[in-house]
Tab-separated table of C-alpha atoms in Angstrom:
chain	number	residue	atom	x	y	z
A	9	UNK	CA	149.076	-12.814	54.172
A	10	UNK	CA	148.746	-14.733	56.589
A	11	UNK	CA	148.671	-11.984	59.264
A	12	UNK	CA	145.254	-10.769	56.918
A	13	UNK	CA	143.478	-13.635	57.147
A	14	UNK	CA	143.209	-13.405	61.121
A	15	UNK	CA	142.310	-9.419	60.253
A	16	UNK	CA	139.395	-10.346	57.612
A	17	UNK	CA	137.962	-13.143	59.735
A	18	UNK	CA	137.579	-9.482	62.768
A	19	UNK	CA	136.424	-7.571	61.002
A	20	UNK	CA	133.042	-10.726	59.015
A	21	UNK	CA	132.279	-11.076	63.074
A	22	UNK	CA	132.005	-6.996	64.094
A	23	UNK	CA	130.319	-6.299	60.865
A	24	UNK	CA	127.586	-9.029	61.926
A	25	UNK	CA	127.171	-7.510	65.301
A	26	UNK	CA	126.880	-4.646	64.599
A	27	UNK	CA	124.552	-5.865	62.348
A	28	UNK	CA	121.922	-7.954	64.948
A	29	UNK	CA	122.514	-4.927	67.839
A	30	UNK	CA	121.326	-2.409	64.757
A	31	UNK	CA	118.542	-4.269	64.053
A	32	UNK	CA	117.273	-5.111	67.776
A	33	UNK	CA	117.318	-0.733	68.120
A	34	UNK	CA	115.003	-0.727	65.679
A	35	UNK	CA	112.088	-4.176	67.338
A	36	UNK	CA	113.082	-1.703	70.775
A	37	UNK	CA	112.166	1.379	69.112
A	38	UNK	CA	108.804	0.024	67.095
A	39	UNK	CA	107.100	-1.207	70.081
A	40	UNK	CA	107.615	1.730	72.027
A	41	UNK	CA	106.106	3.379	69.401
A	42	UNK	CA	102.602	0.889	68.935
A	43	UNK	CA	102.579	0.325	73.111
A	44	UNK	CA	101.983	4.389	72.810
A	45	UNK	CA	99.395	4.768	69.424
A	46	UNK	CA	97.105	1.613	70.385
A	47	UNK	CA	97.396	1.731	74.598
A	48	UNK	CA	94.460	-0.153	75.737
A	49	UNK	CA	93.625	-1.869	71.664
A	50	UNK	CA	94.647	-5.835	72.000
A	51	UNK	CA	96.409	-7.028	69.615
A	52	UNK	CA	94.108	-8.798	66.777
A	53	UNK	CA	92.386	-5.369	67.122
A	54	UNK	CA	96.394	-3.710	66.566
A	55	UNK	CA	96.721	-5.889	64.172
A	56	UNK	CA	93.137	-4.624	61.814
A	57	UNK	CA	94.173	-1.514	62.820
A	58	UNK	CA	97.698	-1.952	61.084
A	59	UNK	CA	95.483	-4.032	58.075
A	60	UNK	CA	93.286	-1.175	57.985
A	61	UNK	CA	95.779	2.184	57.599
A	62	UNK	CA	97.186	0.760	54.326
A	63	UNK	CA	93.497	0.040	53.012
A	64	UNK	CA	93.051	3.151	54.165
A	65	UNK	CA	96.530	4.721	51.761
A	66	UNK	CA	94.642	2.699	48.874
A	67	UNK	CA	91.503	4.137	49.565
A	68	UNK	CA	92.970	7.802	49.066
A	69	UNK	CA	94.473	7.402	45.606
A	70	UNK	CA	91.348	6.718	44.252
A	71	UNK	CA	88.948	8.938	41.879
A	72	UNK	CA	85.123	9.116	42.534
A	73	UNK	CA	83.153	7.428	41.815
A	74	UNK	CA	80.244	8.731	39.546
A	75	UNK	CA	77.362	9.692	40.652
A	76	UNK	CA	74.059	7.158	40.645
A	77	UNK	CA	71.240	7.857	41.047
A	78	UNK	CA	67.755	9.980	42.383
A	79	UNK	CA	67.101	8.707	46.155
A	80	UNK	CA	69.903	10.096	49.023
A	81	UNK	CA	72.672	11.480	49.761
A	82	UNK	CA	75.474	11.860	46.815
A	83	UNK	CA	78.381	10.516	48.115
A	84	UNK	CA	80.719	9.965	45.172
A	85	UNK	CA	83.735	8.712	48.213
A	86	UNK	CA	84.911	5.591	46.602
A	87	UNK	CA	84.293	4.245	49.926
A	88	UNK	CA	82.495	5.003	52.867
A	89	UNK	CA	84.299	6.530	55.744
A	90	UNK	CA	82.117	5.492	58.512
A	91	UNK	CA	83.324	1.009	56.744
A	92	UNK	CA	86.583	2.102	58.700
A	93	UNK	CA	87.551	1.094	62.296
A	94	UNK	CA	86.748	4.281	64.682
A	95	UNK	CA	90.448	4.721	64.790
A	96	UNK	CA	90.313	4.459	61.140
A	97	UNK	CA	88.254	7.326	61.130
A	98	UNK	CA	90.518	9.302	62.493
A	99	UNK	CA	93.085	9.775	60.757
A	100	UNK	CA	91.508	9.755	57.685
A	101	UNK	CA	89.573	12.990	59.436
A	102	UNK	CA	92.949	14.672	59.812
A	103	UNK	CA	93.631	13.672	56.468
A	104	UNK	CA	91.254	13.592	54.314
A	105	UNK	CA	89.290	16.937	52.977
A	106	UNK	CA	85.292	16.470	54.126
A	107	UNK	CA	83.604	14.898	50.906
A	108	UNK	CA	80.730	16.835	49.539
A	109	UNK	CA	76.933	15.066	50.793
A	110	UNK	CA	73.290	16.416	48.971
A	111	UNK	CA	72.957	17.424	53.253
A	112	UNK	CA	75.961	19.413	53.025
A	113	UNK	CA	73.765	21.786	50.442
A	114	UNK	CA	71.842	24.427	51.961
A	115	UNK	CA	69.488	25.443	48.899
A	116	UNK	CA	68.453	28.518	49.113
A	117	UNK	CA	65.408	29.305	46.055
A	118	UNK	CA	63.302	32.848	46.538
A	119	UNK	CA	60.244	33.425	45.279
A	120	UNK	CA	56.675	35.779	46.166
A	121	UNK	CA	53.321	35.012	46.315
A	122	UNK	CA	51.571	36.041	43.171
A	123	UNK	CA	53.955	33.289	41.960
A	124	UNK	CA	53.316	29.768	43.691
A	125	UNK	CA	51.110	28.658	41.354
A	126	UNK	CA	53.214	28.639	38.960
A	127	UNK	CA	56.707	28.659	39.639
A	128	UNK	CA	56.715	27.039	42.754
A	129	UNK	CA	54.367	24.228	41.103
A	130	UNK	CA	56.925	23.709	38.185
A	131	UNK	CA	60.238	23.569	40.032
A	132	UNK	CA	57.780	20.787	43.109
A	133	UNK	CA	57.175	18.952	40.310
A	134	UNK	CA	61.101	19.140	38.507
A	135	UNK	CA	63.903	19.308	40.377
A	136	UNK	CA	63.461	20.061	43.629
A	137	UNK	CA	61.788	16.559	44.308
A	138	UNK	CA	65.663	15.397	43.657
A	139	UNK	CA	66.223	17.156	47.198
A	140	UNK	CA	62.957	18.440	49.433
A	141	UNK	CA	65.038	17.907	52.539
A	142	UNK	CA	67.549	20.917	51.126
A	143	UNK	CA	65.850	23.018	49.621
A	144	UNK	CA	63.673	26.446	51.589
A	145	UNK	CA	62.023	28.667	50.052
A	146	UNK	CA	62.080	32.209	50.991
A	147	UNK	CA	58.355	33.977	50.399
A	148	UNK	CA	57.060	37.438	51.655
A	149	UNK	CA	53.699	35.983	52.571
A	150	UNK	CA	52.053	33.181	53.935
A	151	UNK	CA	50.495	30.288	52.294
A	152	UNK	CA	48.613	27.649	53.898
A	153	UNK	CA	48.908	25.114	50.651
A	154	UNK	CA	52.401	25.199	49.456
A	155	UNK	CA	53.917	24.482	52.870
A	156	UNK	CA	52.211	21.713	53.742
A	157	UNK	CA	53.737	20.793	50.299
A	158	UNK	CA	56.721	21.621	51.274
A	159	UNK	CA	57.400	19.946	54.266
A	160	UNK	CA	56.927	23.158	55.950
A	161	UNK	CA	59.633	24.691	53.571
A	162	UNK	CA	58.315	27.605	52.130
A	163	UNK	CA	59.929	30.515	54.942
A	164	UNK	CA	57.798	34.146	54.869
A	165	UNK	CA	60.399	36.603	55.251
A	166	UNK	CA	57.609	39.009	55.910
A	167	UNK	CA	60.045	41.109	52.903
A	168	UNK	CA	57.925	43.999	50.614
A	169	UNK	CA	56.629	42.132	47.786
A	170	UNK	CA	57.511	44.119	45.181
A	171	UNK	CA	60.630	43.280	43.375
A	172	UNK	CA	62.146	46.733	44.454
A	173	UNK	CA	66.709	46.904	45.836
A	174	UNK	CA	65.283	46.459	49.397
A	175	UNK	CA	62.918	44.157	48.772
A	176	UNK	CA	64.688	41.989	46.889
A	177	UNK	CA	68.196	42.312	49.742
A	178	UNK	CA	65.389	41.856	52.670
A	179	UNK	CA	64.997	38.218	51.359
A	180	UNK	CA	68.816	38.075	50.460
A	181	UNK	CA	69.115	39.333	54.225
A	182	UNK	CA	67.226	35.941	56.215
A	183	UNK	CA	68.542	33.745	53.207
A	184	UNK	CA	72.026	34.256	54.382
A	185	UNK	CA	70.557	34.346	58.282
A	186	UNK	CA	68.610	30.659	57.946
A	187	UNK	CA	71.843	29.041	55.965
A	188	UNK	CA	73.972	31.254	59.116
A	189	UNK	CA	71.437	28.922	62.088
A	190	UNK	CA	71.871	26.191	60.310
A	191	UNK	CA	74.813	23.445	60.514
A	192	UNK	CA	75.490	23.123	56.346
A	193	UNK	CA	78.458	23.727	54.949
A	194	UNK	CA	76.619	25.328	51.045
A	195	UNK	CA	74.347	27.886	51.035
A	196	UNK	CA	73.285	27.801	46.630
A	197	UNK	CA	70.825	30.813	45.766
A	198	UNK	CA	68.482	29.644	43.372
A	199	UNK	CA	65.610	32.531	41.492
A	200	UNK	CA	62.299	30.637	40.833
A	201	UNK	CA	62.425	30.863	37.191
A	202	UNK	CA	66.108	28.436	37.853
A	203	UNK	CA	65.776	24.441	36.691
A	204	UNK	CA	68.678	23.361	39.102
A	205	UNK	CA	70.167	19.753	37.446
A	206	UNK	CA	71.058	18.657	41.884
A	207	UNK	CA	73.334	16.012	40.664
A	208	UNK	CA	75.685	18.185	38.982
A	209	UNK	CA	75.145	21.040	41.615
A	210	UNK	CA	76.866	18.197	44.461
A	211	UNK	CA	79.472	16.955	42.090
A	212	UNK	CA	80.295	20.862	41.112
A	213	UNK	CA	81.134	21.556	45.040
A	214	UNK	CA	82.570	18.315	45.881
A	215	UNK	CA	85.646	19.612	43.882
A	216	UNK	CA	85.764	22.485	46.985
A	217	UNK	CA	87.123	22.079	49.973
A	218	UNK	CA	83.867	24.499	52.559
A	219	UNK	CA	86.726	25.273	54.942
A	220	UNK	CA	87.679	27.210	52.422
A	221	UNK	CA	86.723	30.621	50.728
A	222	UNK	CA	84.434	29.972	47.585
A	223	UNK	CA	81.987	32.739	45.967
A	224	UNK	CA	81.054	30.394	43.021
A	225	UNK	CA	78.338	31.746	40.013
A	226	UNK	CA	78.501	32.954	36.730
A	227	UNK	CA	79.058	37.229	36.130
A	228	UNK	CA	76.270	38.951	33.114
A	229	UNK	CA	78.519	41.367	32.699
A	230	UNK	CA	81.413	40.760	30.420
A	231	UNK	CA	83.666	43.512	32.860
A	232	UNK	CA	83.916	43.958	36.337
A	233	UNK	CA	81.385	46.145	37.971
A	234	UNK	CA	82.399	50.331	39.109
A	235	UNK	CA	80.347	51.539	41.127
A	236	UNK	CA	81.031	55.872	43.252
A	237	UNK	CA	82.645	55.109	46.253
A	238	UNK	CA	80.110	56.953	48.729
A	239	UNK	CA	82.821	57.015	51.137
A	240	UNK	CA	85.150	58.784	48.673
A	241	UNK	CA	83.172	60.270	45.568
A	242	UNK	CA	87.081	60.663	43.534
A	243	UNK	CA	87.194	56.575	44.203
A	244	UNK	CA	85.918	54.089	41.952
A	245	UNK	CA	85.182	50.321	43.289
A	246	UNK	CA	85.159	48.087	40.558
A	247	UNK	CA	84.576	44.428	41.356
A	248	UNK	CA	82.866	41.286	40.089
A	249	UNK	CA	79.488	39.963	41.315
A	250	UNK	CA	77.359	36.180	40.410
A	251	UNK	CA	74.453	36.918	38.979
A	252	UNK	CA	71.614	35.791	40.700
A	253	UNK	CA	69.266	34.533	38.367
A	254	UNK	CA	72.286	31.960	37.348
A	255	UNK	CA	72.649	30.981	41.408
A	256	UNK	CA	75.715	30.967	43.065
A	257	UNK	CA	77.485	28.879	45.896
A	258	UNK	CA	79.378	29.917	49.019
A	259	UNK	CA	81.806	27.981	51.285
A	260	UNK	CA	80.622	28.378	55.230
A	261	UNK	CA	84.194	29.968	55.916
A	262	UNK	CA	83.000	32.513	52.883
A	263	UNK	CA	79.461	32.876	55.328
A	264	UNK	CA	81.344	33.004	58.745
A	265	UNK	CA	83.855	36.488	57.553
A	266	UNK	CA	80.636	37.892	55.589
A	267	UNK	CA	78.700	37.362	59.698
A	268	UNK	CA	80.046	40.963	61.175
A	269	UNK	CA	78.993	43.044	57.345
A	270	UNK	CA	76.264	40.583	56.045
A	271	UNK	CA	74.419	38.961	59.720
A	272	UNK	CA	71.186	40.052	61.780
A	273	UNK	CA	69.664	43.013	58.864
A	274	UNK	CA	73.586	43.971	57.889
A	275	UNK	CA	73.120	42.983	54.572
A	276	UNK	CA	70.213	44.481	53.765
A	277	UNK	CA	72.796	48.771	55.133
A	278	UNK	CA	75.097	47.447	52.937
A	279	UNK	CA	72.715	47.010	49.617
A	280	UNK	CA	71.556	50.290	50.555
A	281	UNK	CA	74.141	51.917	51.444
A	282	UNK	CA	75.621	51.217	47.795
A	283	UNK	CA	71.934	51.527	46.393
A	284	UNK	CA	72.240	48.096	44.562
A	285	UNK	CA	70.420	45.022	44.078
A	286	UNK	CA	70.510	42.215	46.150
A	287	UNK	CA	73.575	39.947	43.689
A	288	UNK	CA	74.878	42.690	43.201
A	289	UNK	CA	76.190	43.305	47.269
A	290	UNK	CA	77.248	39.915	47.307
A	291	UNK	CA	79.481	40.510	45.306
A	292	UNK	CA	80.568	43.949	46.882
A	293	UNK	CA	80.510	42.581	50.263
A	294	UNK	CA	82.978	39.297	49.612
A	295	UNK	CA	85.301	40.123	46.540
A	296	UNK	CA	85.216	44.611	47.525
A	297	UNK	CA	84.942	44.797	51.663
A	298	UNK	CA	86.756	40.678	51.810
A	299	UNK	CA	88.890	41.421	48.916
A	300	UNK	CA	88.110	37.195	48.038
A	301	UNK	CA	87.903	36.296	44.120
A	302	UNK	CA	85.021	34.860	42.780
A	303	UNK	CA	85.590	32.204	41.225
A	304	UNK	CA	83.901	31.197	37.168
A	305	UNK	CA	80.991	28.916	36.734
A	306	UNK	CA	79.615	27.917	32.693
A	307	UNK	CA	77.978	26.118	33.110
A	308	UNK	CA	75.345	27.956	35.488
A	309	UNK	CA	73.258	29.605	33.194
A	310	UNK	CA	69.787	32.761	33.204
A	311	UNK	CA	67.471	34.090	31.709
A	312	UNK	CA	69.721	37.196	30.936
A	313	UNK	CA	72.132	34.321	27.792
A	314	UNK	CA	70.318	32.989	24.826
A	315	UNK	CA	68.805	30.256	26.474
A	316	UNK	CA	68.559	28.612	23.170
A	317	UNK	CA	72.163	27.959	22.437
A	318	UNK	CA	72.851	25.707	25.165
A	319	UNK	CA	73.672	22.165	22.611
A	320	UNK	CA	70.796	20.227	23.349
A	321	UNK	CA	74.209	17.197	23.777
A	322	UNK	CA	75.693	19.806	26.166
A	323	UNK	CA	72.789	19.551	29.269
A	324	UNK	CA	74.003	16.950	31.234
A	325	UNK	CA	76.806	18.753	31.721
A	326	UNK	CA	75.224	22.035	32.851
A	327	UNK	CA	74.215	22.887	37.062
A	328	UNK	CA	71.619	25.620	36.021
A	329	UNK	CA	69.182	26.688	33.620
A	330	UNK	CA	66.577	29.507	33.473
A	331	UNK	CA	63.518	31.090	30.994
A	332	UNK	CA	61.869	34.366	30.439
A	333	UNK	CA	59.394	35.991	27.859
A	334	UNK	CA	59.717	38.557	26.123
A	335	UNK	CA	56.332	40.283	25.028
A	336	UNK	CA	55.585	36.892	22.423
A	337	UNK	CA	59.041	35.374	22.921
A	338	UNK	CA	60.301	32.893	24.366
A	339	UNK	CA	63.552	32.817	25.811
A	340	UNK	CA	64.316	28.856	26.386
A	341	UNK	CA	66.178	26.022	26.001
A	342	UNK	CA	65.343	23.919	22.455
A	343	UNK	CA	64.567	20.644	23.365
A	344	UNK	CA	61.886	18.556	22.082
A	345	UNK	CA	59.258	16.507	24.489
A	346	UNK	CA	56.217	18.047	25.530
A	347	UNK	CA	53.380	20.161	23.784
A	348	UNK	CA	55.181	23.375	23.606
A	349	UNK	CA	51.680	24.768	25.210
A	350	UNK	CA	51.797	22.399	28.202
A	351	UNK	CA	55.750	23.116	28.717
A	352	UNK	CA	56.003	27.013	27.998
A	353	UNK	CA	59.613	27.494	29.703
A	354	UNK	CA	59.824	23.812	28.354
A	355	UNK	CA	61.446	23.086	31.827
A	356	UNK	CA	59.036	19.411	31.714
A	357	UNK	CA	60.421	18.145	28.008
A	358	UNK	CA	64.132	19.197	29.967
A	359	UNK	CA	63.400	17.684	32.519
A	360	UNK	CA	62.489	14.207	31.432
A	361	UNK	CA	65.155	14.613	29.568
A	362	UNK	CA	67.449	14.117	32.293
A	363	UNK	CA	65.342	11.544	34.410
A	364	UNK	CA	63.472	9.736	32.047
A	365	UNK	CA	62.093	8.017	35.017
A	366	UNK	CA	60.284	10.126	36.585
A	367	UNK	CA	55.603	8.939	36.381
A	368	UNK	CA	54.803	12.172	33.766
A	369	UNK	CA	57.925	11.428	31.654
A	370	UNK	CA	56.429	9.222	27.680
A	371	UNK	CA	57.562	5.543	28.503
């Protein structure tokens, strides 16, 4: 028993020495790393950065806020990255995917001269007011009045005013090239008979990374379209396409992959080759040639759908609406509001239902 006591004391002393040495190594290592990362910063700046780094970790875990307000960008991030120290800015930018804002979206509307006074007038009075800086109209004639009222965002494509395949592909080609020339992250196409719920469009795109390949829209057919392969008439090609009358969006990453096939007027050539209109040509390029799949968004709606079946308690959730008339029968949403004579498309009533603070809406 007497021999064991000195051994135990020796072991305790050795353990303490090793522990102190280990702590010393850790301290030296931490200091050396800090010296590398924070070279040129004062001690107070380093302390601030370390504190902010912890804040950023919490920020990344928070769910986004809900959209609010009609003016400005609909940025729903829980904090504005720009509020952080520049050093933290760099960390966030490399670890968090881009947050889509309204200003990141290129919204193109296809129209034609005869519809300026009717369809464009209605758009300008309603949803255009929510995204004036982002909406561009692509038409086939000069119109000084609407050029002025849109702040120069009415573009004469010099395409034919007819509704044939080549004219439609011509306008889509100009839309696509205009998007490529912009700095926007998303291109969203709509027709002049669409109503677009702008906050919901932004909210949708925030779910997807524009640096990945995304083709968002809604088909108007139940099965993939089958066409004959022009290069091999014994073979058939099947693909989905998003109907242009409901609207669709493509990410910049996908648009850049489309450039060799569709930019600089090549889109028109593809449409002529397959002998199909603009929205089908878009689907052919994306789904068949690039092998990228359409992501179906049920909240897009075209005039090919019976609008009356959309329930009013779901209007807040939808992204696009449309209307049409077949003879004396109107295909419109079923909503109370303005008299049918004053609002045959029901877009005024719909707009006031969604955004009642507009001046022309009943109090």
